[in-house]
Amino acid sequence: MCEALKNNYELCEVIGRGKFGTISRCFSPSSNSFFACKVIDKALLTDPLDRECLQNEPKFMTLLSPHQNIVQIYNVYETEEFLSIVMELCEPVTLYDEILQGPVSEARAAVYMKQLLSALAHCHRFGVVHRDIKPENIFLDSRNKIKLGDFGSADWLGEVGTTTGLVGTPYYVAPEVVMGMEYNEKVDVWSAGVVLYTMLAGIPPFYGETAAEIFEAVVRGNLRFPTRIFRSVSPAAKDLLRKMICRDVSRRFSAEQALRHPWILNGGETASMD
């Protein structure tokens, strides 16, 4: 472990485990505050792509900080063996946990989606594409404020404005990613649309028994609104979903366009939050 990290923070209990390391709660005596510390074991990074992605993560988070809906980074410590990232300590609750309780009301979904789209618009203005938007990477606090985290799969679009690579999670990944095409930041908008659909329906729009079957459904992109599930969902919400989960990238909304959609501006079609 890095001496500089030990000198500034006291590592506490482990609060999460990933493929390449752990996330622990840590305490800063100088600020009398708690943070989260992600410690990545470089010995586990046998794939050059994994090494590149995880080393890019702190760079992207630093570039994007601060933003009220993105997990903030504070310090990075690196040795030959470990990469340690000290960041904002979020509640252990994610949007995935909320969806497990059943469909989310339109009013609440609109609040979450407005914040997520705000975070994405901020990323895209800096030329950063997240590439793994899913409920598990969206943290919630007690005030219904979201924080987008896990930039381990993010990429920089650069001057060309596109990137490549099969990255993401099957249910949420955009068809152009699955098809091996070059793609831009609108893959995040597709994924955000799938998150919105899943919030309102309690199930994702594209599914299968295996990853291959899910990918097939995604590439077909046959967006449906089953009556028994969407009976009480407003036409405005469905309209936004069609514009976000749109196979034609040129017609798919950007994050900025989605933020200006009437359903977002009106806070959903419900009178008040739950």
JSON list of C-alpha atoms in Angstrom, two decimals, residues 12-202:
[
{"chain": "A", "resi": 12, "resn": "CYS", "atom": "CA", "xyz": [-11.65, 1.28, 7.39]},
{"chain": "A", "resi": 13, "resn": "GLU", "atom": "CA", "xyz": [-13.97, -1.57, 6.39]},
{"chain": "A", "resi": 14, "resn": "VAL", "atom": "CA", "xyz": [-14.34, -2.89, 2.83]},
{"chain": "A", "resi": 15, "resn": "ILE", "atom": "CA", "xyz": [-17.66, -1.72, 1.34]},
{"chain": "A", "resi": 16, "resn": "GLY", "atom": "CA", "xyz": [-17.33, -3.19, -2.15]},
{"chain": "A", "resi": 17, "resn": "ARG", "atom": "CA", "xyz": [-15.35, -5.66, -4.21]},
{"chain": "A", "resi": 18, "resn": "GLY", "atom": "CA", "xyz": [-14.63, -5.61, -7.92]},
{"chain": "A", "resi": 19, "resn": "LYS", "atom": "CA", "xyz": [-12.77, -7.68, -10.46]},
{"chain": "A", "resi": 20, "resn": "PHE", "atom": "CA", "xyz": [-9.50, -5.82, -9.85]},
{"chain": "A", "resi": 21, "resn": "GLY", "atom": "CA", "xyz": [-9.63, -4.74, -6.21]},
{"chain": "A", "resi": 22, "resn": "THR", "atom": "CA", "xyz": [-11.66, -3.39, -3.33]},
{"chain": "A", "resi": 23, "resn": "ILE", "atom": "CA", "xyz": [-13.45, -0.23, -2.25]},
{"chain": "A", "resi": 24, "resn": "SER", "atom": "CA", "xyz": [-13.03, 0.70, 1.41]},
{"chain": "A", "resi": 25, "resn": "ARG", "atom": "CA", "xyz": [-14.39, 3.44, 3.58]},
{"chain": "A", "resi": 26, "resn": "CYS", "atom": "CA", "xyz": [-11.53, 5.69, 4.69]},
{"chain": "A", "resi": 27, "resn": "PHE", "atom": "CA", "xyz": [-11.15, 8.54, 7.14]},
{"chain": "A", "resi": 28, "resn": "SER", "atom": "CA", "xyz": [-9.17, 11.76, 6.75]},
{"chain": "A", "resi": 29, "resn": "PRO", "atom": "CA", "xyz": [-8.03, 13.07, 10.16]},
{"chain": "A", "resi": 30, "resn": "SER", "atom": "CA", "xyz": [-7.08, 16.44, 8.63]},
{"chain": "A", "resi": 31, "resn": "SER", "atom": "CA", "xyz": [-10.62, 17.13, 7.36]},
{"chain": "A", "resi": 32, "resn": "ASN", "atom": "CA", "xyz": [-12.43, 14.92, 9.88]},
{"chain": "A", "resi": 33, "resn": "SER", "atom": "CA", "xyz": [-14.35, 13.40, 6.96]},
{"chain": "A", "resi": 34, "resn": "PHE", "atom": "CA", "xyz": [-15.03, 9.97, 5.47]},
{"chain": "A", "resi": 35, "resn": "PHE", "atom": "CA", "xyz": [-14.31, 9.07, 1.84]},
{"chain": "A", "resi": 36, "resn": "ALA", "atom": "CA", "xyz": [-14.26, 5.97, -0.35]},
{"chain": "A", "resi": 37, "resn": "CYS", "atom": "CA", "xyz": [-10.95, 4.50, -1.47]},
{"chain": "A", "resi": 38, "resn": "LYS", "atom": "CA", "xyz": [-10.78, 2.26, -4.53]},
{"chain": "A", "resi": 39, "resn": "VAL", "atom": "CA", "xyz": [-7.58, 0.17, -4.45]},
{"chain": "A", "resi": 40, "resn": "ILE", "atom": "CA", "xyz": [-6.73, -1.59, -7.72]},
{"chain": "A", "resi": 41, "resn": "ASP", "atom": "CA", "xyz": [-4.20, -4.45, -7.69]},
{"chain": "A", "resi": 42, "resn": "LYS", "atom": "CA", "xyz": [-2.19, -3.97, -10.88]},
{"chain": "A", "resi": 43, "resn": "ALA", "atom": "CA", "xyz": [-1.11, -7.64, -10.86]},
{"chain": "A", "resi": 44, "resn": "LEU", "atom": "CA", "xyz": [-4.70, -8.53, -11.81]},
{"chain": "A", "resi": 45, "resn": "LEU", "atom": "CA", "xyz": [-4.60, -6.29, -14.90]},
{"chain": "A", "resi": 46, "resn": "THR", "atom": "CA", "xyz": [-3.36, -8.91, -17.37]},
{"chain": "A", "resi": 47, "resn": "ASP", "atom": "CA", "xyz": [-5.36, -7.50, -20.29]},
{"chain": "A", "resi": 48, "resn": "PRO", "atom": "CA", "xyz": [-3.77, -4.29, -21.69]},
{"chain": "A", "resi": 49, "resn": "LEU", "atom": "CA", "xyz": [-7.27, -2.89, -22.35]},
{"chain": "A", "resi": 50, "resn": "ASP", "atom": "CA", "xyz": [-8.21, -3.35, -18.68]},
{"chain": "A", "resi": 51, "resn": "ARG", "atom": "CA", "xyz": [-5.00, -1.62, -17.61]},
{"chain": "A", "resi": 52, "resn": "GLU", "atom": "CA", "xyz": [-5.64, 1.30, -19.96]},
{"chain": "A", "resi": 53, "resn": "CYS", "atom": "CA", "xyz": [-9.29, 1.69, -18.86]},
{"chain": "A", "resi": 54, "resn": "LEU", "atom": "CA", "xyz": [-8.54, 1.62, -15.14]},
{"chain": "A", "resi": 55, "resn": "GLN", "atom": "CA", "xyz": [-5.64, 4.02, -15.49]},
{"chain": "A", "resi": 56, "resn": "ASN", "atom": "CA", "xyz": [-7.87, 6.38, -17.48]},
{"chain": "A", "resi": 57, "resn": "GLU", "atom": "CA", "xyz": [-10.60, 6.34, -14.82]},
{"chain": "A", "resi": 58, "resn": "PRO", "atom": "CA", "xyz": [-8.97, 8.87, -12.43]},
{"chain": "A", "resi": 59, "resn": "LYS", "atom": "CA", "xyz": [-8.07, 11.13, -15.37]},
{"chain": "A", "resi": 60, "resn": "PHE", "atom": "CA", "xyz": [-11.68, 11.28, -16.55]},
{"chain": "A", "resi": 61, "resn": "MET", "atom": "CA", "xyz": [-13.05, 11.73, -13.03]},
{"chain": "A", "resi": 62, "resn": "THR", "atom": "CA", "xyz": [-10.59, 14.59, -12.40]},
{"chain": "A", "resi": 63, "resn": "LEU", "atom": "CA", "xyz": [-11.53, 16.23, -15.70]},
{"chain": "A", "resi": 64, "resn": "LEU", "atom": "CA", "xyz": [-15.26, 16.00, -14.89]},
{"chain": "A", "resi": 65, "resn": "SER", "atom": "CA", "xyz": [-15.10, 17.09, -11.22]},
{"chain": "A", "resi": 66, "resn": "PRO", "atom": "CA", "xyz": [-16.88, 18.78, -9.68]},
{"chain": "A", "resi": 67, "resn": "HIS", "atom": "CA", "xyz": [-20.43, 18.10, -10.88]},
{"chain": "A", "resi": 68, "resn": "GLN", "atom": "CA", "xyz": [-23.33, 17.60, -8.50]},
{"chain": "A", "resi": 69, "resn": "ASN", "atom": "CA", "xyz": [-24.41, 14.36, -10.20]},
{"chain": "A", "resi": 70, "resn": "ILE", "atom": "CA", "xyz": [-20.99, 12.74, -10.72]},
{"chain": "A", "resi": 71, "resn": "VAL", "atom": "CA", "xyz": [-18.97, 11.03, -8.00]},
{"chain": "A", "resi": 72, "resn": "GLN", "atom": "CA", "xyz": [-16.18, 13.45, -7.10]},
{"chain": "A", "resi": 73, "resn": "ILE", "atom": "CA", "xyz": [-12.51, 12.45, -7.02]},
{"chain": "A", "resi": 74, "resn": "TYR", "atom": "CA", "xyz": [-10.13, 13.89, -4.41]},
{"chain": "A", "resi": 75, "resn": "ASN", "atom": "CA", "xyz": [-6.75, 12.13, -4.59]},
{"chain": "A", "resi": 76, "resn": "VAL", "atom": "CA", "xyz": [-4.89, 9.53, -6.63]},
{"chain": "A", "resi": 77, "resn": "TYR", "atom": "CA", "xyz": [-1.94, 7.52, -5.31]},
{"chain": "A", "resi": 78, "resn": "GLU", "atom": "CA", "xyz": [0.07, 5.13, -7.45]},
{"chain": "A", "resi": 79, "resn": "THR", "atom": "CA", "xyz": [2.86, 2.65, -6.81]},
{"chain": "A", "resi": 80, "resn": "GLU", "atom": "CA", "xyz": [4.29, -0.20, -8.90]},
{"chain": "A", "resi": 81, "resn": "GLU", "atom": "CA", "xyz": [1.75, -2.59, -7.36]},
{"chain": "A", "resi": 82, "resn": "PHE", "atom": "CA", "xyz": [-1.38, -0.51, -6.66]},
{"chain": "A", "resi": 83, "resn": "LEU", "atom": "CA", "xyz": [-3.51, 2.33, -7.98]},
{"chain": "A", "resi": 84, "resn": "SER", "atom": "CA", "xyz": [-5.58, 4.00, -5.23]},
{"chain": "A", "resi": 85, "resn": "ILE", "atom": "CA", "xyz": [-8.36, 6.49, -5.94]},
{"chain": "A", "resi": 86, "resn": "VAL", "atom": "CA", "xyz": [-9.87, 8.50, -3.07]},
{"chain": "A", "resi": 87, "resn": "MET", "atom": "CA", "xyz": [-13.36, 9.69, -3.96]},
{"chain": "A", "resi": 88, "resn": "GLU", "atom": "CA", "xyz": [-16.64, 10.88, -2.56]},
{"chain": "A", "resi": 89, "resn": "LEU", "atom": "CA", "xyz": [-18.29, 8.38, -0.23]},
{"chain": "A", "resi": 90, "resn": "CYS", "atom": "CA", "xyz": [-21.75, 7.59, -1.61]},
{"chain": "A", "resi": 91, "resn": "GLU", "atom": "CA", "xyz": [-24.66, 5.85, 0.05]},
{"chain": "A", "resi": 92, "resn": "PRO", "atom": "CA", "xyz": [-24.49, 2.07, -0.61]},
{"chain": "A", "resi": 93, "resn": "VAL", "atom": "CA", "xyz": [-27.89, 2.33, -2.36]},
{"chain": "A", "resi": 94, "resn": "THR", "atom": "CA", "xyz": [-28.10, 2.34, -6.16]},
{"chain": "A", "resi": 95, "resn": "LEU", "atom": "CA", "xyz": [-30.91, 2.83, -8.64]},
{"chain": "A", "resi": 96, "resn": "TYR", "atom": "CA", "xyz": [-30.80, -0.94, -9.15]},
{"chain": "A", "resi": 97, "resn": "ASP", "atom": "CA", "xyz": [-31.87, -1.41, -5.51]},
{"chain": "A", "resi": 98, "resn": "GLU", "atom": "CA", "xyz": [-34.85, 0.89, -6.07]},
{"chain": "A", "resi": 99, "resn": "ILE", "atom": "CA", "xyz": [-35.92, -0.87, -9.27]},
{"chain": "A", "resi": 100, "resn": "LEU", "atom": "CA", "xyz": [-35.88, -4.19, -7.41]},
{"chain": "A", "resi": 101, "resn": "GLN", "atom": "CA", "xyz": [-38.74, -2.82, -5.29]},
{"chain": "A", "resi": 102, "resn": "GLY", "atom": "CA", "xyz": [-40.91, -2.52, -8.42]},
{"chain": "A", "resi": 103, "resn": "PRO", "atom": "CA", "xyz": [-41.64, 0.09, -11.11]},
{"chain": "A", "resi": 104, "resn": "VAL", "atom": "CA", "xyz": [-40.72, 3.69, -10.28]},
{"chain": "A", "resi": 105, "resn": "SER", "atom": "CA", "xyz": [-43.36, 6.44, -10.56]},
{"chain": "A", "resi": 106, "resn": "GLU", "atom": "CA", "xyz": [-43.08, 8.83, -13.49]},
{"chain": "A", "resi": 107, "resn": "ALA", "atom": "CA", "xyz": [-42.46, 11.77, -11.19]},
{"chain": "A", "resi": 108, "resn": "ARG", "atom": "CA", "xyz": [-39.57, 10.06, -9.42]},
{"chain": "A", "resi": 109, "resn": "ALA", "atom": "CA", "xyz": [-38.21, 8.63, -12.69]},
{"chain": "A", "resi": 110, "resn": "ALA", "atom": "CA", "xyz": [-38.24, 12.13, -14.24]},
{"chain": "A", "resi": 111, "resn": "VAL", "atom": "CA", "xyz": [-36.22, 13.51, -11.32]},
{"chain": "A", "resi": 112, "resn": "TYR", "atom": "CA", "xyz": [-33.62, 10.75, -11.63]},
{"chain": "A", "resi": 113, "resn": "MET", "atom": "CA", "xyz": [-33.47, 11.00, -15.43]},
{"chain": "A", "resi": 114, "resn": "LYS", "atom": "CA", "xyz": [-33.02, 14.77, -15.41]},
{"chain": "A", "resi": 115, "resn": "GLN", "atom": "CA", "xyz": [-30.01, 14.38, -13.10]},
{"chain": "A", "resi": 116, "resn": "LEU", "atom": "CA", "xyz": [-28.54, 11.49, -15.11]},
{"chain": "A", "resi": 117, "resn": "LEU", "atom": "CA", "xyz": [-28.92, 13.39, -18.38]},
{"chain": "A", "resi": 118, "resn": "SER", "atom": "CA", "xyz": [-27.31, 16.45, -16.77]},
{"chain": "A", "resi": 119, "resn": "ALA", "atom": "CA", "xyz": [-24.31, 14.30, -15.78]},
{"chain": "A", "resi": 120, "resn": "LEU", "atom": "CA", "xyz": [-24.11, 12.81, -19.29]},
{"chain": "A", "resi": 121, "resn": "ALA", "atom": "CA", "xyz": [-24.38, 16.20, -21.00]},
{"chain": "A", "resi": 122, "resn": "HIS", "atom": "CA", "xyz": [-21.47, 17.36, -18.81]},
{"chain": "A", "resi": 123, "resn": "CYS", "atom": "CA", "xyz": [-19.38, 14.30, -19.79]},
{"chain": "A", "resi": 124, "resn": "HIS", "atom": "CA", "xyz": [-20.17, 14.72, -23.47]},
{"chain": "A", "resi": 125, "resn": "ARG", "atom": "CA", "xyz": [-19.21, 18.40, -23.47]},
{"chain": "A", "resi": 126, "resn": "PHE", "atom": "CA", "xyz": [-15.72, 17.26, -22.40]},
{"chain": "A", "resi": 127, "resn": "GLY", "atom": "CA", "xyz": [-15.62, 14.55, -25.09]},
{"chain": "A", "resi": 128, "resn": "VAL", "atom": "CA", "xyz": [-15.98, 11.72, -22.54]},
{"chain": "A", "resi": 129, "resn": "VAL", "atom": "CA", "xyz": [-18.31, 8.78, -23.19]},
{"chain": "A", "resi": 130, "resn": "HIS", "atom": "CA", "xyz": [-19.12, 6.68, -20.09]},
{"chain": "A", "resi": 131, "resn": "ARG", "atom": "CA", "xyz": [-19.98, 3.43, -21.95]},
{"chain": "A", "resi": 132, "resn": "ASP", "atom": "CA", "xyz": [-21.45, 1.58, -18.97]},
{"chain": "A", "resi": 133, "resn": "ILE", "atom": "CA", "xyz": [-24.61, 3.44, -17.97]},
{"chain": "A", "resi": 134, "resn": "LYS", "atom": "CA", "xyz": [-26.74, 1.05, -15.89]},
{"chain": "A", "resi": 135, "resn": "PRO", "atom": "CA", "xyz": [-28.70, 1.25, -12.61]},
{"chain": "A", "resi": 136, "resn": "GLU", "atom": "CA", "xyz": [-25.86, -0.37, -10.64]},
{"chain": "A", "resi": 137, "resn": "ASN", "atom": "CA", "xyz": [-23.56, 2.56, -11.50]},
{"chain": "A", "resi": 138, "resn": "ILE", "atom": "CA", "xyz": [-26.09, 5.21, -10.42]},
{"chain": "A", "resi": 139, "resn": "PHE", "atom": "CA", "xyz": [-25.88, 5.89, -6.68]},
{"chain": "A", "resi": 140, "resn": "LEU", "atom": "CA", "xyz": [-28.77, 7.38, -4.70]},
{"chain": "A", "resi": 141, "resn": "ASP", "atom": "CA", "xyz": [-28.72, 9.43, -1.52]},
{"chain": "A", "resi": 142, "resn": "SER", "atom": "CA", "xyz": [-31.46, 10.06, 1.01]},
{"chain": "A", "resi": 143, "resn": "ARG", "atom": "CA", "xyz": [-32.56, 13.23, -0.84]},
{"chain": "A", "resi": 144, "resn": "ASN", "atom": "CA", "xyz": [-33.21, 11.44, -4.15]},
{"chain": "A", "resi": 145, "resn": "LYS", "atom": "CA", "xyz": [-30.03, 12.89, -5.61]},
{"chain": "A", "resi": 146, "resn": "ILE", "atom": "CA", "xyz": [-28.09, 10.67, -7.96]},
{"chain": "A", "resi": 147, "resn": "LYS", "atom": "CA", "xyz": [-24.35, 10.33, -8.45]},
{"chain": "A", "resi": 148, "resn": "LEU", "atom": "CA", "xyz": [-22.99, 8.68, -11.58]},
{"chain": "A", "resi": 149, "resn": "GLY", "atom": "CA", "xyz": [-19.97, 6.52, -10.81]},
{"chain": "A", "resi": 150, "resn": "ASP", "atom": "CA", "xyz": [-17.64, 3.85, -12.21]},
{"chain": "A", "resi": 151, "resn": "PHE", "atom": "CA", "xyz": [-15.78, 5.46, -15.10]},
{"chain": "A", "resi": 152, "resn": "GLY", "atom": "CA", "xyz": [-13.62, 2.35, -15.59]},
{"chain": "A", "resi": 153, "resn": "SER", "atom": "CA", "xyz": [-15.08, 1.76, -19.07]},
{"chain": "A", "resi": 154, "resn": "ALA", "atom": "CA", "xyz": [-15.10, 5.43, -20.14]},
{"chain": "A", "resi": 155, "resn": "ASP", "atom": "CA", "xyz": [-13.27, 6.65, -23.21]},
{"chain": "A", "resi": 156, "resn": "TRP", "atom": "CA", "xyz": [-12.13, 9.90, -24.76]},
{"chain": "A", "resi": 157, "resn": "LEU", "atom": "CA", "xyz": [-13.69, 10.63, -28.16]},
{"chain": "A", "resi": 158, "resn": "GLY", "atom": "CA", "xyz": [-10.95, 13.01, -29.23]},
{"chain": "A", "resi": 159, "resn": "GLU", "atom": "CA", "xyz": [-10.94, 15.03, -32.43]},
{"chain": "A", "resi": 160, "resn": "VAL", "atom": "CA", "xyz": [-12.52, 12.24, -34.49]},
{"chain": "A", "resi": 161, "resn": "GLY", "atom": "CA", "xyz": [-15.53, 12.18, -32.18]},
{"chain": "A", "resi": 162, "resn": "THR", "atom": "CA", "xyz": [-15.89, 8.39, -32.24]},
{"chain": "A", "resi": 163, "resn": "THR", "atom": "CA", "xyz": [-14.46, 5.30, -30.59]},
{"chain": "A", "resi": 164, "resn": "THR", "atom": "CA", "xyz": [-14.76, 1.50, -30.88]},
{"chain": "A", "resi": 165, "resn": "GLY", "atom": "CA", "xyz": [-14.83, -1.58, -28.67]},
{"chain": "A", "resi": 166, "resn": "LEU", "atom": "CA", "xyz": [-17.43, -3.95, -27.23]},
{"chain": "A", "resi": 167, "resn": "VAL", "atom": "CA", "xyz": [-17.80, -2.36, -23.80]},
{"chain": "A", "resi": 168, "resn": "GLY", "atom": "CA", "xyz": [-20.81, -2.19, -21.50]},
{"chain": "A", "resi": 169, "resn": "THR", "atom": "CA", "xyz": [-23.51, -4.43, -20.04]},
{"chain": "A", "resi": 170, "resn": "PRO", "atom": "CA", "xyz": [-25.70, -6.55, -22.38]},
{"chain": "A", "resi": 171, "resn": "TYR", "atom": "CA", "xyz": [-29.13, -5.22, -21.34]},
{"chain": "A", "resi": 172, "resn": "TYR", "atom": "CA", "xyz": [-28.06, -1.58, -21.68]},
{"chain": "A", "resi": 173, "resn": "VAL", "atom": "CA", "xyz": [-25.52, -1.53, -24.53]},
{"chain": "A", "resi": 174, "resn": "ALA", "atom": "CA", "xyz": [-26.40, 0.25, -27.79]},
{"chain": "A", "resi": 175, "resn": "PRO", "atom": "CA", "xyz": [-26.76, -1.74, -31.04]},
{"chain": "A", "resi": 176, "resn": "GLU", "atom": "CA", "xyz": [-23.88, 0.03, -32.83]},
{"chain": "A", "resi": 177, "resn": "VAL", "atom": "CA", "xyz": [-21.56, -1.16, -30.04]},
{"chain": "A", "resi": 178, "resn": "VAL", "atom": "CA", "xyz": [-22.72, -4.78, -30.42]},
{"chain": "A", "resi": 179, "resn": "MET", "atom": "CA", "xyz": [-22.32, -4.57, -34.21]},
{"chain": "A", "resi": 180, "resn": "GLY", "atom": "CA", "xyz": [-18.66, -3.56, -33.91]},
{"chain": "A", "resi": 181, "resn": "MET", "atom": "CA", "xyz": [-19.17, -0.18, -35.51]},
{"chain": "A", "resi": 182, "resn": "GLU", "atom": "CA", "xyz": [-17.52, 3.11, -34.63]},
{"chain": "A", "resi": 183, "resn": "TYR", "atom": "CA", "xyz": [-19.79, 5.02, -32.25]},
{"chain": "A", "resi": 184, "resn": "ASN", "atom": "CA", "xyz": [-20.12, 8.32, -30.43]},
{"chain": "A", "resi": 185, "resn": "GLU", "atom": "CA", "xyz": [-21.46, 9.66, -27.13]},
{"chain": "A", "resi": 186, "resn": "LYS", "atom": "CA", "xyz": [-25.04, 8.79, -28.09]},
{"chain": "A", "resi": 187, "resn": "VAL", "atom": "CA", "xyz": [-24.44, 5.22, -26.89]},
{"chain": "A", "resi": 188, "resn": "ASP", "atom": "CA", "xyz": [-24.84, 6.69, -23.40]},
{"chain": "A", "resi": 189, "resn": "VAL", "atom": "CA", "xyz": [-28.23, 8.16, -24.36]},
{"chain": "A", "resi": 190, "resn": "TRP", "atom": "CA", "xyz": [-29.43, 4.74, -25.58]},
{"chain": "A", "resi": 191, "resn": "SER", "atom": "CA", "xyz": [-28.31, 3.19, -22.29]},
{"chain": "A", "resi": 192, "resn": "ALA", "atom": "CA", "xyz": [-29.99, 5.98, -20.29]},
{"chain": "A", "resi": 193, "resn": "GLY", "atom": "CA", "xyz": [-33.18, 5.32, -22.26]},
{"chain": "A", "resi": 194, "resn": "VAL", "atom": "CA", "xyz": [-33.00, 1.64, -21.33]},
{"chain": "A", "resi": 195, "resn": "VAL", "atom": "CA", "xyz": [-32.55, 2.69, -17.69]},
{"chain": "A", "resi": 196, "resn": "LEU", "atom": "CA", "xyz": [-35.67, 4.88, -17.95]},
{"chain": "A", "resi": 197, "resn": "TYR", "atom": "CA", "xyz": [-37.68, 2.06, -19.55]},
{"chain": "A", "resi": 198, "resn": "THR", "atom": "CA", "xyz": [-36.53, -0.32, -16.81]},
{"chain": "A", "resi": 199, "resn": "MET", "atom": "CA", "xyz": [-37.52, 2.18, -14.11]},
{"chain": "A", "resi": 200, "resn": "LEU", "atom": "CA", "xyz": [-41.03, 2.59, -15.52]},
{"chain": "A", "resi": 201, "resn": "ALA", "atom": "CA", "xyz": [-41.63, -1.06, -16.46]},
{"chain": "A", "resi": 202, "resn": "GLY", "atom": "CA", "xyz": [-39.62, -2.93, -13.83]}
]
